[in-house]
Amino acid sequence: MRPGSMAKTAEQPRERFTNFTPYEMKKGEEYMSAEMLEHFKDLLLQWKQELMEEVDRTMHHMQEDAANYADPSDRATQEEEFSLELRTRDRERKLIKKIDQTIDRIDKDDYGFCDQCGVEIGIRRLEARPTATLCIDCKTLAEIRERQTGI
Ligand SMILES: [Zn+2]
């Protein structure tokens, strides 16, 4: 296999998981009911599974692809691709860790409320970003502060 064949897999880890059915709240259902927590746990587990398969696939791919190229420019291209891959894998691993922490919070029934102000984060926001720990207002504020202080 020539270097360059890996370009397709060198993409961003999936920051979002979209392969699920949006949760429909029943009439009178309480926010973060047992059923709702189950929905988010399922979603996170599936997302994690998908990410782990991606990591496996790439590691396997890299081993197969680690040929010795006689041409130095081929070697350089391959090294570049590998380091890009590794950075992506690193981000994926961090994301998996975050997913694990979130599942932990679901198990402790400490999920779906803003860490900062305590309001409901909201089902739709959590479905778009299941690892969110802040409501949209606090998140926006945190991002503004981040930009200002450069932390
Ligand atoms: Zn908040």
mmCIF file of N, CA and C in Angstrom, residues 15-117:
data_model
loop_
_atom_site.group_PDB
_atom_site.id
_atom_site.type_symbol
_atom_site.label_atom_id
_atom_site.label_comp_id
_atom_site.label_asym_id
_atom_site.label_seq_id
_atom_site.Cartn_x
_atom_site.Cartn_y
_atom_site.Cartn_z
ATOM 1 N N GLU A 15 -17.117 13.790 17.245
ATOM 2 C CA GLU A 15 -17.442 14.544 18.459
ATOM 3 C C GLU A 15 -18.931 14.421 18.765
ATOM 4 N N ARG A 16 -19.636 13.923 17.789
ATOM 5 C CA ARG A 16 -21.072 13.771 17.970
ATOM 6 C C ARG A 16 -21.485 12.377 17.584
ATOM 7 N N PHE A 17 -22.488 11.910 18.257
ATOM 8 C CA PHE A 17 -23.047 10.617 17.913
ATOM 9 C C PHE A 17 -24.469 10.862 17.434
ATOM 10 N N THR A 18 -24.767 10.436 16.225
ATOM 11 C CA THR A 18 -26.054 10.809 15.643
ATOM 12 C C THR A 18 -26.954 9.614 15.361
ATOM 13 N N ASN A 19 -26.410 8.418 15.575
ATOM 14 C CA ASN A 19 -27.149 7.214 15.218
ATOM 15 C C ASN A 19 -28.069 6.758 16.363
ATOM 16 N N PHE A 20 -29.074 7.565 16.668
ATOM 17 C CA PHE A 20 -30.002 7.209 17.742
ATOM 18 C C PHE A 20 -31.370 7.826 17.468
ATOM 19 N N THR A 21 -32.372 7.351 18.169
ATOM 20 C CA THR A 21 -33.701 7.927 18.054
ATOM 21 C C THR A 21 -33.869 8.969 19.150
ATOM 22 N N PRO A 22 -34.203 10.204 18.784
ATOM 23 C CA PRO A 22 -34.385 11.246 19.808
ATOM 24 C C PRO A 22 -35.415 10.823 20.850
ATOM 25 N N TYR A 23 -35.139 11.151 22.068
ATOM 26 C CA TYR A 23 -36.004 10.743 23.168
ATOM 27 C C TYR A 23 -37.299 11.543 23.179
ATOM 28 N N GLU A 24 -38.394 10.828 23.306
ATOM 29 C CA GLU A 24 -39.695 11.494 23.393
ATOM 30 C C GLU A 24 -40.159 11.443 24.840
ATOM 31 N N MET A 25 -40.287 12.605 25.439
ATOM 32 C CA MET A 25 -40.746 12.656 26.825
ATOM 33 C C MET A 25 -42.226 12.335 26.887
ATOM 34 N N LYS A 26 -42.568 11.497 27.843
ATOM 35 C CA LYS A 26 -43.992 11.190 28.015
ATOM 36 C C LYS A 26 -44.635 12.301 28.823
ATOM 37 N N LYS A 27 -45.954 12.355 28.705
ATOM 38 C CA LYS A 27 -46.691 13.390 29.440
ATOM 39 C C LYS A 27 -46.482 13.206 30.943
ATOM 40 N N GLY A 28 -46.082 14.273 31.586
ATOM 41 C CA GLY A 28 -45.901 14.214 33.033
ATOM 42 C C GLY A 28 -44.613 13.548 33.469
ATOM 43 N N GLU A 29 -43.799 13.153 32.476
ATOM 44 C CA GLU A 29 -42.543 12.490 32.832
ATOM 45 C C GLU A 29 -41.567 13.489 33.454
ATOM 46 N N GLU A 30 -40.898 13.034 34.458
ATOM 47 C CA GLU A 30 -39.929 13.866 35.146
ATOM 48 C C GLU A 30 -38.636 13.931 34.338
ATOM 49 N N TYR A 31 -37.992 15.099 34.368
ATOM 50 C CA TYR A 31 -36.694 15.247 33.713
ATOM 51 C C TYR A 31 -35.691 14.302 34.385
ATOM 52 N N MET A 32 -34.936 13.585 33.568
ATOM 53 C CA MET A 32 -33.972 12.602 34.042
ATOM 54 C C MET A 32 -34.630 11.483 34.853
ATOM 55 N N SER A 33 -35.721 11.000 34.309
ATOM 56 C CA SER A 33 -36.354 9.808 34.869
ATOM 57 C C SER A 33 -35.429 8.622 34.611
ATOM 58 N N ALA A 34 -35.702 7.516 35.256
ATOM 59 C CA ALA A 34 -34.866 6.325 35.078
ATOM 60 C C ALA A 34 -34.764 5.941 33.606
ATOM 61 N N GLU A 35 -35.889 6.076 32.919
ATOM 62 C CA GLU A 35 -35.938 5.710 31.501
ATOM 63 C C GLU A 35 -35.069 6.652 30.659
ATOM 64 N N MET A 36 -35.119 7.913 31.023
ATOM 65 C CA MET A 36 -34.337 8.917 30.300
ATOM 66 C C MET A 36 -32.844 8.693 30.524
ATOM 67 N N LEU A 37 -32.482 8.407 31.755
ATOM 68 C CA LEU A 37 -31.078 8.123 32.060
ATOM 69 C C LEU A 37 -30.595 6.918 31.266
ATOM 70 N N GLU A 38 -31.472 5.922 31.162
ATOM 71 C CA GLU A 38 -31.155 4.717 30.404
ATOM 72 C C GLU A 38 -30.889 5.061 28.936
ATOM 73 N N HIS A 39 -31.715 5.943 28.398
ATOM 74 C CA HIS A 39 -31.571 6.392 27.007
ATOM 75 C C HIS A 39 -30.182 6.993 26.789
ATOM 76 N N PHE A 40 -29.761 7.858 27.697
ATOM 77 C CA PHE A 40 -28.460 8.504 27.528
ATOM 78 C C PHE A 40 -27.304 7.541 27.771
ATOM 79 N N LYS A 41 -27.512 6.606 28.667
ATOM 80 C CA LYS A 41 -26.468 5.613 28.902
ATOM 81 C C LYS A 41 -26.264 4.750 27.649
ATOM 82 N N ASP A 42 -27.366 4.323 27.064
ATOM 83 C CA ASP A 42 -27.307 3.552 25.811
ATOM 84 C C ASP A 42 -26.564 4.315 24.731
ATOM 85 N N LEU A 43 -26.959 5.576 24.613
ATOM 86 C CA LEU A 43 -26.373 6.441 23.596
ATOM 87 C C LEU A 43 -24.852 6.550 23.791
ATOM 88 N N LEU A 44 -24.442 6.763 25.033
ATOM 89 C CA LEU A 44 -23.014 6.906 25.332
ATOM 90 C C LEU A 44 -22.263 5.598 25.094
ATOM 91 N N LEU A 45 -22.878 4.496 25.456
ATOM 92 C CA LEU A 45 -22.224 3.197 25.261
ATOM 93 C C LEU A 45 -22.034 2.894 23.782
ATOM 94 N N GLN A 46 -23.047 3.230 22.989
ATOM 95 C CA GLN A 46 -22.936 2.992 21.542
ATOM 96 C C GLN A 46 -21.862 3.875 20.919
ATOM 97 N N TRP A 47 -21.833 5.106 21.377
ATOM 98 C CA TRP A 47 -20.846 6.075 20.876
ATOM 99 C C TRP A 47 -19.439 5.586 21.217
ATOM 100 N N LYS A 48 -19.273 5.139 22.451
ATOM 101 C CA LYS A 48 -17.980 4.634 22.900
ATOM 102 C C LYS A 48 -17.543 3.432 22.051
ATOM 103 N N GLN A 49 -18.492 2.528 21.821
ATOM 104 C CA GLN A 49 -18.222 1.346 21.013
ATOM 105 C C GLN A 49 -17.713 1.751 19.627
ATOM 106 N N GLU A 50 -18.385 2.720 19.046
ATOM 107 C CA GLU A 50 -18.021 3.197 17.719
ATOM 108 C C GLU A 50 -16.601 3.779 17.707
ATOM 109 N N LEU A 51 -16.302 4.571 18.733
ATOM 110 C CA LEU A 51 -14.972 5.175 18.825
ATOM 111 C C LEU A 51 -13.892 4.116 19.014
ATOM 112 N N MET A 52 -14.202 3.114 19.830
ATOM 113 C CA MET A 52 -13.207 2.077 20.086
ATOM 114 C C MET A 52 -12.923 1.250 18.841
ATOM 115 N N GLU A 53 -13.965 0.999 18.067
ATOM 116 C CA GLU A 53 -13.768 0.277 16.808
ATOM 117 C C GLU A 53 -12.897 1.085 15.860
ATOM 118 N N GLU A 54 -13.101 2.384 15.878
ATOM 119 C CA GLU A 54 -12.311 3.277 15.031
ATOM 120 C C GLU A 54 -10.834 3.232 15.426
ATOM 121 N N VAL A 55 -10.577 3.267 16.722
ATOM 122 C CA VAL A 55 -9.198 3.206 17.209
ATOM 123 C C VAL A 55 -8.563 1.892 16.776
ATOM 124 N N ASP A 56 -9.280 0.805 16.982
ATOM 125 C CA ASP A 56 -8.780 -0.521 16.591
ATOM 126 C C ASP A 56 -8.438 -0.589 15.119
ATOM 127 N N ARG A 57 -9.369 -0.094 14.325
ATOM 128 C CA ARG A 57 -9.212 -0.127 12.879
ATOM 129 C C ARG A 57 -7.935 0.599 12.460
ATOM 130 N N THR A 58 -7.720 1.752 13.024
ATOM 131 C CA THR A 58 -6.559 2.547 12.633
ATOM 132 C C THR A 58 -5.266 1.904 13.093
ATOM 133 N N MET A 59 -5.256 1.392 14.320
ATOM 134 C CA MET A 59 -4.033 0.776 14.817
ATOM 135 C C MET A 59 -3.654 -0.393 13.904
ATOM 136 N N HIS A 60 -4.637 -1.168 13.539
ATOM 137 C CA HIS A 60 -4.433 -2.298 12.659
ATOM 138 C C HIS A 60 -3.897 -1.821 11.309
ATOM 139 N N HIS A 61 -4.544 -0.808 10.807
ATOM 140 C CA HIS A 61 -4.192 -0.207 9.531
ATOM 141 C C HIS A 61 -2.741 0.288 9.541
ATOM 142 N N MET A 62 -2.370 0.937 10.638
ATOM 143 C CA MET A 62 -1.025 1.483 10.738
ATOM 144 C C MET A 62 0.021 0.377 10.750
ATOM 145 N N GLN A 63 -0.283 -0.710 11.433
ATOM 146 C CA GLN A 63 0.655 -1.826 11.473
ATOM 147 C C GLN A 63 0.851 -2.418 10.082
ATOM 148 N N GLU A 64 -0.253 -2.562 9.374
ATOM 149 C CA GLU A 64 -0.177 -3.108 8.018
ATOM 150 C C GLU A 64 0.562 -2.170 7.074
ATOM 151 N N ASP A 65 0.391 -0.910 7.320
ATOM 152 C CA ASP A 65 0.918 0.107 6.423
ATOM 153 C C ASP A 65 2.370 0.473 6.699
ATOM 154 N N ALA A 66 2.886 0.014 7.833
ATOM 155 C CA ALA A 66 4.226 0.426 8.253
ATOM 156 C C ALA A 66 5.305 -0.269 7.432
ATOM 157 N N ALA A 67 5.295 -0.002 6.164
ATOM 158 C CA ALA A 67 6.283 -0.617 5.275
ATOM 159 C C ALA A 67 7.551 0.238 5.243
ATOM 160 N N ASN A 68 8.611 -0.349 4.804
ATOM 161 C CA ASN A 68 9.835 0.432 4.652
ATOM 162 C C ASN A 68 9.937 0.933 3.224
ATOM 163 N N TYR A 69 9.798 2.211 3.090
ATOM 164 C CA TYR A 69 9.887 2.783 1.760
ATOM 165 C C TYR A 69 11.323 3.173 1.446
ATOM 166 N N ALA A 70 11.745 2.835 0.256
ATOM 167 C CA ALA A 70 13.097 3.176 -0.153
ATOM 168 C C ALA A 70 13.214 4.668 -0.424
ATOM 169 N N ASP A 71 12.157 5.216 -0.957
ATOM 170 C CA ASP A 71 12.159 6.631 -1.304
ATOM 171 C C ASP A 71 11.936 7.498 -0.053
ATOM 172 N N PRO A 72 12.910 8.369 0.253
ATOM 173 C CA PRO A 72 12.789 9.187 1.473
ATOM 174 C C PRO A 72 11.536 10.057 1.511
ATOM 175 N N SER A 73 11.081 10.511 0.351
ATOM 176 C CA SER A 73 9.896 11.369 0.360
ATOM 177 C C SER A 73 8.644 10.557 0.684
ATOM 178 N N ASP A 74 8.648 9.294 0.273
ATOM 179 C CA ASP A 74 7.551 8.399 0.649
ATOM 180 C C ASP A 74 7.536 8.203 2.164
ATOM 181 N N ARG A 75 8.746 8.022 2.693
ATOM 182 C CA ARG A 75 8.865 7.816 4.140
ATOM 183 C C ARG A 75 8.361 9.027 4.909
ATOM 184 N N ALA A 76 8.734 10.204 4.433
ATOM 185 C CA ALA A 76 8.330 11.438 5.107
ATOM 186 C C ALA A 76 6.815 11.584 5.105
ATOM 187 N N THR A 77 6.225 11.271 3.946
ATOM 188 C CA THR A 77 4.765 11.358 3.836
ATOM 189 C C THR A 77 4.109 10.400 4.814
ATOM 190 N N GLN A 78 4.678 9.206 4.884
ATOM 191 C CA GLN A 78 4.099 8.207 5.777
ATOM 192 C C GLN A 78 4.208 8.644 7.239
ATOM 193 N N GLU A 79 5.367 9.199 7.584
ATOM 194 C CA GLU A 79 5.543 9.644 8.961
ATOM 195 C C GLU A 79 4.562 10.747 9.325
ATOM 196 N N GLU A 80 4.356 11.633 8.393
ATOM 197 C CA GLU A 80 3.408 12.715 8.602
ATOM 198 C C GLU A 80 2.002 12.171 8.847
ATOM 199 N N GLU A 81 1.624 11.219 8.027
ATOM 200 C CA GLU A 81 0.297 10.623 8.165
ATOM 201 C C GLU A 81 0.151 9.900 9.488
ATOM 202 N N PHE A 82 1.201 9.209 9.870
ATOM 203 C CA PHE A 82 1.145 8.470 11.132
ATOM 204 C C PHE A 82 1.004 9.411 12.316
ATOM 205 N N SER A 83 1.735 10.505 12.287
ATOM 206 C CA SER A 83 1.649 11.393 13.440
ATOM 207 C C SER A 83 0.282 12.079 13.501
ATOM 208 N N LEU A 84 -0.291 12.314 12.339
ATOM 209 C CA LEU A 84 -1.653 12.856 12.291
ATOM 210 C C LEU A 84 -2.635 11.839 12.867
ATOM 211 N N GLU A 85 -2.452 10.595 12.457
ATOM 212 C CA GLU A 85 -3.287 9.505 12.967
ATOM 213 C C GLU A 85 -3.201 9.414 14.483
ATOM 214 N N LEU A 86 -1.973 9.488 14.977
ATOM 215 C CA LEU A 86 -1.771 9.333 16.410
ATOM 216 C C LEU A 86 -2.431 10.454 17.192
ATOM 217 N N ARG A 87 -2.382 11.648 16.635
ATOM 218 C CA ARG A 87 -3.051 12.771 17.314
ATOM 219 C C ARG A 87 -4.559 12.547 17.357
ATOM 220 N N THR A 88 -5.087 12.043 16.239
ATOM 221 C CA THR A 88 -6.519 11.756 16.195
ATOM 222 C C THR A 88 -6.885 10.682 17.206
ATOM 223 N N ARG A 89 -6.067 9.628 17.264
ATOM 224 C CA ARG A 89 -6.319 8.538 18.229
ATOM 225 C C ARG A 89 -6.277 9.066 19.650
ATOM 226 N N ASP A 90 -5.351 9.979 19.883
ATOM 227 C CA ASP A 90 -5.202 10.566 21.210
ATOM 228 C C ASP A 90 -6.472 11.313 21.608
ATOM 229 N N ARG A 91 -7.006 12.071 20.663
ATOM 230 C CA ARG A 91 -8.245 12.792 20.931
ATOM 231 C C ARG A 91 -9.391 11.818 21.176
ATOM 232 N N GLU A 92 -9.386 10.731 20.414
ATOM 233 C CA GLU A 92 -10.432 9.723 20.589
ATOM 234 C C GLU A 92 -10.359 9.090 21.966
ATOM 235 N N ARG A 93 -9.142 8.800 22.395
ATOM 236 C CA ARG A 93 -8.988 8.198 23.721
ATOM 237 C C ARG A 93 -9.475 9.133 24.807
ATOM 238 N N LYS A 94 -9.174 10.417 24.647
ATOM 239 C CA LYS A 94 -9.644 11.405 25.628
ATOM 240 C C LYS A 94 -11.169 11.465 25.656
ATOM 241 N N LEU A 95 -11.735 11.382 24.460
ATOM 242 C CA LEU A 95 -13.190 11.416 24.343
ATOM 243 C C LEU A 95 -13.803 10.181 25.009
ATOM 244 N N ILE A 96 -13.189 9.032 24.791
ATOM 245 C CA ILE A 96 -13.663 7.795 25.411
ATOM 246 C C ILE A 96 -13.620 7.918 26.931
ATOM 247 N N LYS A 97 -12.559 8.536 27.424
ATOM 248 C CA LYS A 97 -12.425 8.736 28.872
ATOM 249 C C LYS A 97 -13.563 9.630 29.394
ATOM 250 N N LYS A 98 -13.845 10.660 28.623
ATOM 251 C CA LYS A 98 -14.912 11.578 29.005
ATOM 252 C C LYS A 98 -16.264 10.849 29.001
ATOM 253 N N ILE A 99 -16.453 9.979 28.023
ATOM 254 C CA ILE A 99 -17.689 9.204 27.947
ATOM 255 C C ILE A 99 -17.814 8.304 29.178
ATOM 256 N N ASP A 100 -16.692 7.666 29.557
ATOM 257 C CA ASP A 100 -16.694 6.815 30.748
ATOM 258 C C ASP A 100 -17.078 7.603 31.997
ATOM 259 N N GLN A 101 -16.514 8.797 32.115
ATOM 260 C CA GLN A 101 -16.830 9.636 33.270
ATOM 261 C C GLN A 101 -18.311 10.000 33.281
ATOM 262 N N THR A 102 -18.851 10.255 32.085
ATOM 263 C CA THR A 102 -20.261 10.622 31.984
ATOM 264 C C THR A 102 -21.154 9.447 32.368
ATOM 265 N N ILE A 103 -20.800 8.246 31.900
ATOM 266 C CA ILE A 103 -21.572 7.051 32.245
ATOM 267 C C ILE A 103 -21.551 6.846 33.765
ATOM 268 N N ASP A 104 -20.418 7.137 34.352
ATOM 269 C CA ASP A 104 -20.264 7.054 35.794
ATOM 270 C C ASP A 104 -21.256 7.978 36.509
ATOM 271 N N ARG A 105 -21.393 9.159 35.960
ATOM 272 C CA ARG A 105 -22.309 10.134 36.568
ATOM 273 C C ARG A 105 -23.759 9.693 36.405
ATOM 274 N N ILE A 106 -24.067 9.083 35.266
ATOM 275 C CA ILE A 106 -25.427 8.560 35.063
ATOM 276 C C ILE A 106 -25.715 7.494 36.118
ATOM 277 N N ASP A 107 -24.738 6.618 36.350
ATOM 278 C CA ASP A 107 -24.905 5.549 37.337
ATOM 279 C C ASP A 107 -25.115 6.121 38.739
ATOM 280 N N LYS A 108 -24.536 7.279 38.975
ATOM 281 C CA LYS A 108 -24.689 7.906 40.295
ATOM 282 C C LYS A 108 -25.879 8.859 40.326
ATOM 283 N N ASP A 109 -26.665 8.825 39.250
ATOM 284 C CA ASP A 109 -27.831 9.693 39.144
ATOM 285 C C ASP A 109 -27.452 11.168 39.281
ATOM 286 N N ASP A 110 -26.338 11.526 38.678
ATOM 287 C CA ASP A 110 -25.843 12.898 38.747
ATOM 288 C C ASP A 110 -25.602 13.371 37.313
ATOM 289 N N TYR A 111 -26.678 13.384 36.545
ATOM 290 C CA TYR A 111 -26.536 13.685 35.116
ATOM 291 C C TYR A 111 -27.652 14.599 34.642
ATOM 292 N N GLY A 112 -27.296 15.490 33.730
ATOM 293 C CA GLY A 112 -28.323 16.293 33.064
ATOM 294 C C GLY A 112 -28.545 17.673 33.656
ATOM 295 N N PHE A 113 -27.826 17.977 34.740
ATOM 296 C CA PHE A 113 -27.962 19.300 35.349
ATOM 297 C C PHE A 113 -26.633 20.043 35.270
ATOM 298 N N CYS A 114 -26.730 21.356 35.094
ATOM 299 C CA CYS A 114 -25.540 22.181 34.927
ATOM 300 C C CYS A 114 -24.671 22.166 36.194
ATOM 301 N N ASP A 115 -23.384 21.905 36.011
ATOM 302 C CA ASP A 115 -22.450 21.875 37.135
ATOM 303 C C ASP A 115 -22.305 23.249 37.788
ATOM 304 N N GLN A 116 -22.545 24.268 36.963
ATOM 305 C CA GLN A 116 -22.314 25.622 37.444
ATOM 306 C C GLN A 116 -23.538 26.179 38.183
ATOM 307 N N CYS A 117 -24.690 26.138 37.534
ATOM 308 C CA CYS A 117 -25.864 26.813 38.101
ATOM 309 C C CYS A 117 -26.988 25.860 38.469
#
